[in-house]
């Protein structure tokens, strides 16, 4: 065995990897009003899983939830790169047997491996994300159905890694959060096998990618009314940024993007190949609408007494407490091609054009006819604007800025495809714009 002390292992550009073991616990919290509390734990940020609209269908429980707040731990549990070993493969199992020693193993060939050990770092906290329900995973994430709704149970075909990624947060201001591919397992190890994409960096260090990759997209202009989608990149095990591979699991890595970093920004999207997470900072959440504001908007919309232009019945958005079940009698429905809002009716079917196709009685455009549901995950909204637009074809309602942003944001799908989707339910968007402006008719009296 050759033992190498490498003073450059902790270089921020090449491998500023700072991990944590399972020391301390992740501080769980329910979705709040967005503000940083005056007292209590310091919040680094919040992760929101796209497609759940505020809560899992079975309810948020423990580490399985649709939204997780990451707060400073009582005691730092970070680690940082220390010593690099070049060893023969038969000695790998012995080198990795110490559960108290964090390490990353890179298998170069059947006879050669590189193991990088890590030492305690009192300046960082780590939060691990993955499909595994083991204790070292702080946020358990399962696959979200691309057709709308979520796959609640464990899936044998899941493409999300058991130890998908980790986020390292500085314990001191400005509490910078950094994203890294892969997480430590129950033995405090990250293992990149012979087939995994891995390489030596120009300064002699090691880096690699996970099987299906961890992608990130930082929005241009922040996550606000002026936001625009950024470019999807892949994050390596050491936190370096690369262009995307030809396909999700290709062995050939993309090109290093030296002028971009793995630092999470307000509105950054993290894709785990099966689920996409949104990162919100405490400052960003202060600009987002609160749950009280969303409820006030619902009540204001209902107080305007919108009417069905044909049946002349009064329409009303249901209370969020009622949940999304079958539409009630006052539920507003919309023709998603034109935006005309009606009450439910059974006429206008055009089955020859498709089972869900209806003809709007006002403008004669033919398209899907669906019930309207208010988006209830406030953290997905760019602004507190009025609920004026709906996604097509699912019918989730939000502000114009929010609707247009998500409609032009391509989300990873499968091994190499991208498709815009409703952030509230995960349904793929259709039509020319992916969303439509709602046209209500007020009361005749």
Tab-separated table of C-alpha atoms in Angstrom:
chain	number	residue	atom	x	y	z
A	1	UNK	CA	0.000	0.000	0.000
A	2	UNK	CA	1.236	3.457	-0.888
A	3	UNK	CA	0.167	6.214	1.508
A	4	UNK	CA	0.048	9.741	0.147
A	5	UNK	CA	-0.634	12.883	2.116
A	6	UNK	CA	-2.008	15.359	-0.411
A	7	UNK	CA	-2.258	18.980	0.737
A	8	UNK	CA	-4.290	19.853	-2.351
A	9	UNK	CA	-7.104	17.400	-1.743
A	10	UNK	CA	-9.205	20.125	-0.197
A	11	UNK	CA	-8.748	22.529	-3.096
A	12	UNK	CA	-12.101	24.308	-3.620
A	13	UNK	CA	-11.859	24.157	-7.418
A	14	UNK	CA	-11.022	20.502	-7.823
A	15	UNK	CA	-12.563	18.754	-4.853
A	16	UNK	CA	-13.946	21.025	-2.154
A	17	UNK	CA	-15.857	17.990	-0.919
A	18	UNK	CA	-16.923	18.386	2.660
A	19	UNK	CA	-19.052	15.550	3.897
A	20	UNK	CA	-20.691	14.521	7.098
A	21	UNK	CA	-21.422	11.301	8.819
A	22	UNK	CA	-24.592	10.471	10.662
A	23	UNK	CA	-23.615	12.596	13.645
A	24	UNK	CA	-26.416	14.851	14.777
A	25	UNK	CA	-29.847	14.808	13.212
A	26	UNK	CA	-31.497	16.661	10.384
A	27	UNK	CA	-34.008	19.165	11.701
A	28	UNK	CA	-37.358	18.459	10.098
A	29	UNK	CA	-40.055	21.067	9.831
A	30	UNK	CA	-43.376	21.475	8.147
A	31	UNK	CA	-43.747	24.067	5.380
A	32	UNK	CA	-43.674	27.441	7.074
A	33	UNK	CA	-44.541	30.932	6.063
A	34	UNK	CA	-41.084	31.422	4.562
A	35	UNK	CA	-39.624	33.867	7.057
A	36	UNK	CA	-36.464	33.213	9.046
A	37	UNK	CA	-37.520	32.981	12.715
A	38	UNK	CA	-36.011	35.445	15.173
A	39	UNK	CA	-35.215	32.620	17.550
A	40	UNK	CA	-34.456	28.955	17.066
A	41	UNK	CA	-32.246	27.059	14.618
A	42	UNK	CA	-30.637	28.868	11.712
A	43	UNK	CA	-32.242	27.707	8.488
A	44	UNK	CA	-29.934	27.056	5.528
A	45	UNK	CA	-32.802	26.614	3.062
A	46	UNK	CA	-35.633	24.322	2.041
A	47	UNK	CA	-35.961	21.507	-0.482
A	48	UNK	CA	-39.294	21.090	-2.266
A	49	UNK	CA	-40.033	18.014	-4.380
A	50	UNK	CA	-41.881	18.895	-7.580
A	51	UNK	CA	-45.186	17.139	-8.192
A	52	UNK	CA	-46.744	16.899	-4.732
A	53	UNK	CA	-48.497	20.287	-4.343
A	54	UNK	CA	-47.667	20.757	-0.679
A	55	UNK	CA	-48.013	17.282	0.811
A	56	UNK	CA	-47.569	13.604	-0.016
A	57	UNK	CA	-50.820	11.797	-0.743
A	58	UNK	CA	-50.240	9.640	2.330
A	59	UNK	CA	-49.163	12.628	4.430
A	60	UNK	CA	-45.738	14.013	5.313
A	61	UNK	CA	-44.109	11.695	7.838
A	62	UNK	CA	-40.634	11.937	9.309
A	63	UNK	CA	-37.987	11.911	6.593
A	64	UNK	CA	-40.559	11.167	3.879
A	65	UNK	CA	-42.212	14.441	2.966
A	66	UNK	CA	-42.726	16.797	0.069
A	67	UNK	CA	-40.746	19.613	1.674
A	68	UNK	CA	-37.790	19.633	4.048
A	69	UNK	CA	-36.105	22.488	5.890
A	70	UNK	CA	-32.355	22.148	6.408
A	71	UNK	CA	-31.254	23.826	9.630
A	72	UNK	CA	-27.961	24.092	11.448
A	73	UNK	CA	-27.258	20.984	13.490
A	74	UNK	CA	-26.507	21.139	17.213
A	75	UNK	CA	-23.013	19.844	16.421
A	76	UNK	CA	-21.075	19.998	13.173
A	77	UNK	CA	-20.807	16.669	11.383
A	78	UNK	CA	-18.812	17.664	8.316
A	79	UNK	CA	-15.698	15.950	7.022
A	80	UNK	CA	-13.090	17.078	4.533
A	81	UNK	CA	-10.613	15.285	2.250
A	82	UNK	CA	-7.460	14.109	3.941
A	83	UNK	CA	-5.256	11.223	2.849
A	84	UNK	CA	-5.303	9.436	-0.516
A	85	UNK	CA	-4.348	5.742	-0.746
A	86	UNK	CA	-3.273	3.827	-3.842
A	87	UNK	CA	-3.967	0.193	-3.043
A	88	UNK	CA	-4.428	-3.187	-4.650
A	89	UNK	CA	-8.061	-4.238	-4.959
A	90	UNK	CA	-7.864	-7.231	-2.541
A	91	UNK	CA	-7.096	-4.727	0.225
A	92	UNK	CA	-10.087	-2.523	-0.555
A	93	UNK	CA	-12.531	-4.353	1.713
A	94	UNK	CA	-10.125	-4.084	4.623
A	95	UNK	CA	-9.557	-0.396	4.005
A	96	UNK	CA	-13.310	0.258	3.908
A	97	UNK	CA	-14.214	-1.825	6.961
A	98	UNK	CA	-13.843	1.017	9.484
A	99	UNK	CA	-17.331	2.542	9.767
A	100	UNK	CA	-15.988	5.510	11.670
A	101	UNK	CA	-13.803	6.509	8.726
A	102	UNK	CA	-15.490	8.292	5.812
A	103	UNK	CA	-13.981	7.516	2.440
A	104	UNK	CA	-14.572	7.407	-1.297
A	105	UNK	CA	-13.283	4.425	-3.243
A	106	UNK	CA	-12.474	4.681	-6.955
A	107	UNK	CA	-11.951	1.302	-8.656
A	108	UNK	CA	-9.556	1.883	-11.550
A	109	UNK	CA	-9.115	-1.766	-12.563
A	110	UNK	CA	-9.336	-5.237	-11.101
A	111	UNK	CA	-5.966	-4.751	-9.485
A	112	UNK	CA	-5.865	-1.058	-8.628
A	113	UNK	CA	-8.050	1.312	-6.581
A	114	UNK	CA	-7.734	4.750	-5.063
A	115	UNK	CA	-9.306	5.501	-1.689
A	116	UNK	CA	-9.632	9.045	-0.380
A	117	UNK	CA	-10.163	9.336	3.363
A	118	UNK	CA	-11.898	12.267	5.041
A	119	UNK	CA	-11.358	13.936	8.372
A	120	UNK	CA	-13.760	15.850	10.598
A	121	UNK	CA	-14.633	19.391	9.566
A	122	UNK	CA	-16.163	21.557	12.273
A	123	UNK	CA	-17.260	24.216	9.754
A	124	UNK	CA	-19.864	22.253	7.765
A	125	UNK	CA	-23.084	20.264	8.071
A	126	UNK	CA	-24.114	17.578	5.612
A	127	UNK	CA	-27.606	16.471	4.587
A	128	UNK	CA	-27.973	13.314	2.500
A	129	UNK	CA	-30.766	12.636	0.013
A	130	UNK	CA	-31.737	9.342	-1.586
A	131	UNK	CA	-34.211	6.507	-1.953
A	132	UNK	CA	-32.841	4.517	0.989
A	133	UNK	CA	-34.716	4.648	4.298
A	134	UNK	CA	-31.522	4.002	6.290
A	135	UNK	CA	-30.694	6.425	9.071
A	136	UNK	CA	-27.898	8.217	7.240
A	137	UNK	CA	-30.409	9.528	4.670
A	138	UNK	CA	-31.972	12.776	5.902
A	139	UNK	CA	-34.498	13.187	3.077
A	140	UNK	CA	-36.083	10.039	1.601
A	141	UNK	CA	-37.204	10.667	-1.997
A	142	UNK	CA	-39.064	8.264	-4.295
A	143	UNK	CA	-39.966	8.471	-7.964
A	144	UNK	CA	-42.542	11.009	-9.105
A	145	UNK	CA	-44.882	9.880	-11.848
A	146	UNK	CA	-44.333	11.942	-15.033
A	147	UNK	CA	-48.014	11.693	-15.894
A	148	UNK	CA	-49.160	13.625	-12.862
A	149	UNK	CA	-49.287	12.507	-9.257
A	150	UNK	CA	-46.597	10.641	-7.382
A	151	UNK	CA	-45.445	7.068	-7.049
A	152	UNK	CA	-45.860	6.670	-3.314
A	153	UNK	CA	-44.571	3.138	-2.797
A	154	UNK	CA	-41.081	1.744	-3.392
A	155	UNK	CA	-40.516	0.903	-7.032
A	156	UNK	CA	-38.422	-2.005	-8.242
A	157	UNK	CA	-37.715	0.016	-11.382
A	158	UNK	CA	-36.664	3.176	-9.531
A	159	UNK	CA	-33.874	5.147	-11.172
A	160	UNK	CA	-33.186	7.207	-8.039
A	161	UNK	CA	-30.049	6.051	-6.252
A	162	UNK	CA	-30.302	4.843	-2.662
A	163	UNK	CA	-27.591	7.378	-1.831
A	164	UNK	CA	-28.260	9.973	-4.521
A	165	UNK	CA	-26.574	13.176	-3.397
A	166	UNK	CA	-25.569	15.328	-0.486
A	167	UNK	CA	-25.721	19.020	0.340
A	168	UNK	CA	-22.949	20.610	2.409
A	169	UNK	CA	-23.821	23.819	4.261
A	170	UNK	CA	-21.375	26.229	5.873
A	171	UNK	CA	-22.228	26.752	9.541
A	172	UNK	CA	-21.186	30.392	9.377
A	173	UNK	CA	-22.673	33.267	7.329
A	174	UNK	CA	-23.545	33.433	4.503
A	175	UNK	CA	-24.392	29.732	5.097
A	176	UNK	CA	-23.413	28.678	1.574
A	177	UNK	CA	-24.920	25.377	0.418
A	178	UNK	CA	-23.055	23.148	-2.053
A	179	UNK	CA	-24.289	20.130	-3.985
A	180	UNK	CA	-22.335	16.893	-4.546
A	181	UNK	CA	-23.243	13.677	-6.343
A	182	UNK	CA	-23.541	10.460	-4.290
A	183	UNK	CA	-23.981	9.985	-0.560
A	184	UNK	CA	-22.248	7.905	2.092
A	185	UNK	CA	-23.733	4.489	2.828
A	186	UNK	CA	-24.174	2.742	6.194
A	187	UNK	CA	-20.434	2.046	6.279
A	188	UNK	CA	-19.609	5.728	5.670
A	189	UNK	CA	-18.329	4.917	2.190
A	190	UNK	CA	-18.967	6.060	-1.370
A	191	UNK	CA	-17.974	3.373	-3.852
A	192	UNK	CA	-17.449	4.023	-7.565
A	193	UNK	CA	-17.085	0.676	-9.315
A	194	UNK	CA	-15.013	-0.208	-12.335
A	195	UNK	CA	-17.808	0.749	-14.767
A	196	UNK	CA	-18.542	4.121	-13.185
A	197	UNK	CA	-17.275	7.234	-14.960
A	198	UNK	CA	-14.156	8.342	-13.095
A	199	UNK	CA	-10.867	10.081	-13.882
A	200	UNK	CA	-7.799	11.770	-12.519
A	201	UNK	CA	-7.872	15.535	-12.425
A	202	UNK	CA	-4.914	17.557	-13.800
A	203	UNK	CA	-3.535	17.981	-10.270
A	204	UNK	CA	-3.553	14.250	-9.552
A	205	UNK	CA	-6.808	13.968	-7.613
A	206	UNK	CA	-9.776	11.737	-8.381
A	207	UNK	CA	-13.326	12.593	-9.428
A	208	UNK	CA	-16.295	10.711	-10.864
A	209	UNK	CA	-19.986	10.566	-11.716
A	210	UNK	CA	-22.790	8.375	-10.416
A	211	UNK	CA	-24.649	5.902	-12.633
A	212	UNK	CA	-27.661	8.048	-13.535
A	213	UNK	CA	-26.081	11.339	-12.541
A	214	UNK	CA	-27.124	14.315	-10.448
A	215	UNK	CA	-28.138	17.318	-12.539
A	216	UNK	CA	-28.519	20.936	-11.485
A	217	UNK	CA	-29.994	24.016	-13.115
A	218	UNK	CA	-29.479	27.502	-11.698
A	219	UNK	CA	-32.117	30.011	-12.907
A	220	UNK	CA	-30.966	33.153	-14.660
A	221	UNK	CA	-31.886	36.285	-12.727
A	222	UNK	CA	-32.629	34.460	-9.493
A	223	UNK	CA	-35.991	32.958	-8.607
A	224	UNK	CA	-38.226	36.002	-8.985
A	225	UNK	CA	-40.542	37.734	-11.429
A	226	UNK	CA	-37.618	38.294	-13.815
A	227	UNK	CA	-36.358	34.702	-13.764
A	228	UNK	CA	-35.523	32.652	-16.821
A	229	UNK	CA	-34.476	28.998	-16.959
A	230	UNK	CA	-30.753	28.322	-16.897
A	231	UNK	CA	-28.722	25.493	-18.436
A	232	UNK	CA	-28.759	21.960	-17.039
A	233	UNK	CA	-25.370	20.713	-15.827
A	234	UNK	CA	-24.081	17.582	-14.128
A	235	UNK	CA	-22.447	17.629	-10.697
A	236	UNK	CA	-19.584	15.260	-9.936
A	237	UNK	CA	-18.754	13.418	-6.722
A	238	UNK	CA	-16.275	16.182	-5.890
A	239	UNK	CA	-18.755	18.954	-6.717
A	240	UNK	CA	-17.313	20.019	-10.055
A	241	UNK	CA	-19.630	21.149	-12.859
A	242	UNK	CA	-19.761	19.390	-16.238
A	243	UNK	CA	-21.847	19.611	-19.373
A	244	UNK	CA	-24.370	16.794	-19.751
A	245	UNK	CA	-23.360	13.364	-20.983
A	246	UNK	CA	-24.847	12.055	-24.255
A	247	UNK	CA	-27.239	9.987	-22.160
A	248	UNK	CA	-27.853	9.818	-18.452
A	249	UNK	CA	-25.650	6.766	-17.778
A	250	UNK	CA	-23.015	7.153	-20.504
A	251	UNK	CA	-19.462	6.416	-19.320
A	252	UNK	CA	-17.968	9.407	-21.137
A	253	UNK	CA	-18.231	12.560	-19.023
A	254	UNK	CA	-19.081	15.988	-20.382
A	255	UNK	CA	-16.732	18.959	-20.495
A	256	UNK	CA	-15.649	20.758	-17.338
A	257	UNK	CA	-17.427	24.114	-16.915
A	258	UNK	CA	-14.836	26.087	-14.980
A	259	UNK	CA	-16.805	29.323	-14.603
A	260	UNK	CA	-19.780	27.658	-12.857
A	261	UNK	CA	-20.003	26.176	-9.382
A	262	UNK	CA	-22.007	23.733	-7.315
A	263	UNK	CA	-23.236	26.480	-4.967
A	264	UNK	CA	-27.016	26.330	-4.738
A	265	UNK	CA	-28.948	29.506	-5.472
A	266	UNK	CA	-32.527	30.410	-4.713
A	267	UNK	CA	-34.532	28.493	-7.314
A	268	UNK	CA	-31.840	25.942	-8.208
A	269	UNK	CA	-33.297	22.666	-9.475
A	270	UNK	CA	-31.713	19.331	-8.532
A	271	UNK	CA	-32.665	16.308	-10.630
A	272	UNK	CA	-32.071	12.796	-9.283
A	273	UNK	CA	-33.324	10.873	-12.356
A	274	UNK	CA	-36.829	10.169	-11.119
A	275	UNK	CA	-37.536	13.180	-8.923
A	276	UNK	CA	-36.697	16.885	-9.171
A	277	UNK	CA	-36.117	19.110	-6.145
A	278	UNK	CA	-36.297	22.890	-5.866
A	279	UNK	CA	-33.919	24.718	-3.491
A	280	UNK	CA	-35.284	27.817	-1.785
A	281	UNK	CA	-33.230	30.101	0.427
A	282	UNK	CA	-34.716	31.837	3.490
A	283	UNK	CA	-34.386	35.190	1.707
A	284	UNK	CA	-36.114	33.796	-1.366
A	285	UNK	CA	-38.981	32.381	0.681
A	286	UNK	CA	-39.591	35.843	2.130
A	287	UNK	CA	-40.530	36.971	-1.394
A	288	UNK	CA	-42.784	33.978	-2.036
A	289	UNK	CA	-46.490	34.051	-1.170
A	290	UNK	CA	-47.451	32.577	2.169
A	291	UNK	CA	-50.132	29.968	2.749
A	292	UNK	CA	-52.284	32.723	4.260
A	293	UNK	CA	-51.909	34.793	1.094
A	294	UNK	CA	-52.880	31.840	-1.083
A	295	UNK	CA	-55.974	31.281	1.034
A	296	UNK	CA	-56.837	34.990	0.848
A	297	UNK	CA	-56.551	34.816	-2.946
A	298	UNK	CA	-58.881	31.813	-3.015
A	299	UNK	CA	-61.455	33.614	-0.914
A	300	UNK	CA	-61.140	36.765	-3.018
A	301	UNK	CA	-61.632	34.780	-6.232
A	302	UNK	CA	-64.725	33.121	-4.777
A	303	UNK	CA	-66.058	36.445	-3.447
A	304	UNK	CA	-66.146	37.742	-7.046
A	305	UNK	CA	-68.847	35.109	-7.652
A	306	UNK	CA	-67.654	33.888	-11.072
A	307	UNK	CA	-70.424	32.217	-13.049
A	308	UNK	CA	-70.704	29.552	-15.682
A	309	UNK	CA	-71.507	31.487	-18.884
A	310	UNK	CA	-73.893	28.740	-20.002
A	311	UNK	CA	-75.434	27.224	-16.889
A	312	UNK	CA	-75.254	30.544	-14.979
A	313	UNK	CA	-74.329	28.689	-11.783
A	314	UNK	CA	-71.938	30.330	-9.317
A	315	UNK	CA	-68.459	28.782	-9.245
A	316	UNK	CA	-66.068	28.459	-6.299
A	317	UNK	CA	-62.605	26.982	-5.708
A	318	UNK	CA	-62.755	24.296	-2.985
A	319	UNK	CA	-60.894	24.655	0.297
A	320	UNK	CA	-57.404	23.061	0.399
A	321	UNK	CA	-58.477	21.231	3.561
A	322	UNK	CA	-60.913	19.279	1.423
A	323	UNK	CA	-58.060	17.810	-0.598
A	324	UNK	CA	-58.006	16.965	-4.260
A	325	UNK	CA	-60.674	14.332	-4.672
A	326	UNK	CA	-63.604	14.359	-7.077
A	327	UNK	CA	-64.646	17.886	-8.188
A	328	UNK	CA	-67.643	19.274	-6.323
A	329	UNK	CA	-70.705	20.894	-7.839
A	330	UNK	CA	-69.292	24.433	-7.749
A	331	UNK	CA	-65.858	23.476	-9.088
A	332	UNK	CA	-64.727	25.695	-11.972
A	333	UNK	CA	-63.737	23.854	-15.156
A	334	UNK	CA	-61.730	25.234	-18.058
A	335	UNK	CA	-61.221	24.593	-21.754
A	336	UNK	CA	-57.429	24.598	-21.737
A	337	UNK	CA	-57.043	25.748	-25.341
A	338	UNK	CA	-59.007	28.979	-24.961
A	339	UNK	CA	-59.176	29.550	-21.198
A	340	UNK	CA	-62.946	29.966	-20.922
A	341	UNK	CA	-64.073	28.925	-17.447
A	342	UNK	CA	-67.367	27.058	-16.981
A	343	UNK	CA	-69.154	24.879	-14.502
A	344	UNK	CA	-69.200	21.187	-15.290
A	345	UNK	CA	-71.400	20.109	-18.186
A	346	UNK	CA	-71.643	16.964	-20.263
A	347	UNK	CA	-72.073	18.327	-23.744
A	348	UNK	CA	-69.600	19.222	-26.481
A	349	UNK	CA	-67.768	15.872	-26.592
A	350	UNK	CA	-65.681	15.302	-29.711
A	351	UNK	CA	-64.679	11.675	-29.228
A	352	UNK	CA	-63.576	11.370	-32.812
A	353	UNK	CA	-60.707	13.728	-31.899
A	354	UNK	CA	-59.928	12.052	-28.575
A	355	UNK	CA	-61.682	10.795	-25.432
A	356	UNK	CA	-61.044	14.029	-23.478
A	357	UNK	CA	-61.723	16.495	-26.284
A	358	UNK	CA	-64.576	18.988	-25.867
A	359	UNK	CA	-65.807	21.952	-27.898
A	360	UNK	CA	-66.020	25.240	-26.008
A	361	UNK	CA	-69.596	26.587	-26.405
A	362	UNK	CA	-68.279	30.191	-26.475
A	363	UNK	CA	-65.492	30.077	-29.075
A	364	UNK	CA	-65.847	26.562	-30.578
A	365	UNK	CA	-62.184	25.632	-29.959
A	366	UNK	CA	-61.767	21.919	-29.293
A	367	UNK	CA	-59.463	20.685	-26.546
A	368	UNK	CA	-59.231	19.148	-23.075
A	369	UNK	CA	-61.869	20.209	-20.551
A	370	UNK	CA	-60.584	19.846	-16.973
A	371	UNK	CA	-61.394	21.006	-13.422
A	372	UNK	CA	-59.338	23.854	-11.973
A	373	UNK	CA	-57.264	23.314	-8.826
A	374	UNK	CA	-55.310	25.983	-6.978
A	375	UNK	CA	-51.586	25.366	-6.606
A	376	UNK	CA	-50.990	24.979	-2.857
A	377	UNK	CA	-47.186	24.709	-2.656
A	378	UNK	CA	-46.287	28.342	-2.085
A	379	UNK	CA	-42.548	27.702	-2.465
A	380	UNK	CA	-43.031	26.900	-6.154
A	381	UNK	CA	-44.422	30.376	-6.868
A	382	UNK	CA	-42.197	33.147	-8.202
A	383	UNK	CA	-44.423	35.944	-6.952
A	384	UNK	CA	-47.595	36.549	-4.920
A	385	UNK	CA	-49.578	37.501	-8.015
A	386	UNK	CA	-53.266	36.611	-8.425
A	387	UNK	CA	-54.220	33.107	-9.656
A	388	UNK	CA	-54.844	34.062	-13.272
A	389	UNK	CA	-53.347	31.206	-15.304
A	390	UNK	CA	-53.718	27.436	-15.472
A	391	UNK	CA	-51.334	24.761	-16.679
A	392	UNK	CA	-52.453	22.604	-19.593
A	393	UNK	CA	-53.704	19.957	-19.430
A	394	UNK	CA	-53.843	19.430	-15.620
A	395	UNK	CA	-55.661	22.650	-14.633
A	396	UNK	CA	-53.465	23.762	-11.712
A	397	UNK	CA	-53.870	27.507	-11.168
A	398	UNK	CA	-51.185	30.051	-10.189
A	399	UNK	CA	-49.930	33.521	-11.102
A	400	UNK	CA	-48.985	34.458	-14.648
A	401	UNK	CA	-45.256	34.796	-13.860
A	402	UNK	CA	-45.186	31.411	-12.154
A	403	UNK	CA	-47.090	29.694	-14.960
A	404	UNK	CA	-44.921	31.122	-17.731
A	405	UNK	CA	-41.665	30.315	-15.921
A	406	UNK	CA	-42.460	26.652	-15.366
A	407	UNK	CA	-43.973	26.302	-18.837
A	408	UNK	CA	-40.620	27.244	-20.389
A	409	UNK	CA	-38.468	25.212	-17.952
A	410	UNK	CA	-37.484	21.820	-19.428
A	411	UNK	CA	-37.259	19.139	-16.740
A	412	UNK	CA	-35.192	15.973	-17.281
A	413	UNK	CA	-37.188	12.916	-18.275
A	414	UNK	CA	-35.775	9.451	-18.798
A	415	UNK	CA	-32.180	9.027	-19.930
A	416	UNK	CA	-31.843	11.910	-22.380
A	417	UNK	CA	-35.177	13.736	-22.840
A	418	UNK	CA	-36.474	16.999	-21.363
A	419	UNK	CA	-40.076	18.107	-21.025
A	420	UNK	CA	-41.836	21.006	-19.288
A	421	UNK	CA	-44.153	19.856	-16.505
A	422	UNK	CA	-46.593	21.272	-13.992
A	423	UNK	CA	-44.608	21.818	-10.772
A	424	UNK	CA	-47.679	21.057	-8.662
A	425	UNK	CA	-48.536	17.604	-10.032
A	426	UNK	CA	-45.780	16.633	-12.469
A	427	UNK	CA	-48.069	16.347	-15.499
A	428	UNK	CA	-46.331	17.037	-18.801
A	429	UNK	CA	-47.476	20.295	-20.312
A	430	UNK	CA	-49.156	20.414	-23.691
A	431	UNK	CA	-50.253	23.041	-26.172
A	432	UNK	CA	-48.345	25.925	-27.682
A	433	UNK	CA	-47.613	27.694	-24.412
A	434	UNK	CA	-48.142	24.997	-21.770
A	435	UNK	CA	-50.491	27.294	-19.872
A	436	UNK	CA	-53.538	29.457	-20.556
A	437	UNK	CA	-54.975	32.706	-19.199
A	438	UNK	CA	-58.258	32.077	-17.410
A	439	UNK	CA	-61.345	33.930	-18.662
A	440	UNK	CA	-64.013	34.173	-15.978
A	441	UNK	CA	-67.515	35.560	-16.370
A	442	UNK	CA	-68.717	37.725	-13.490
A	443	UNK	CA	-72.233	37.658	-12.030
A	444	UNK	CA	-74.968	39.090	-14.237
A	445	UNK	CA	-76.613	40.894	-11.348
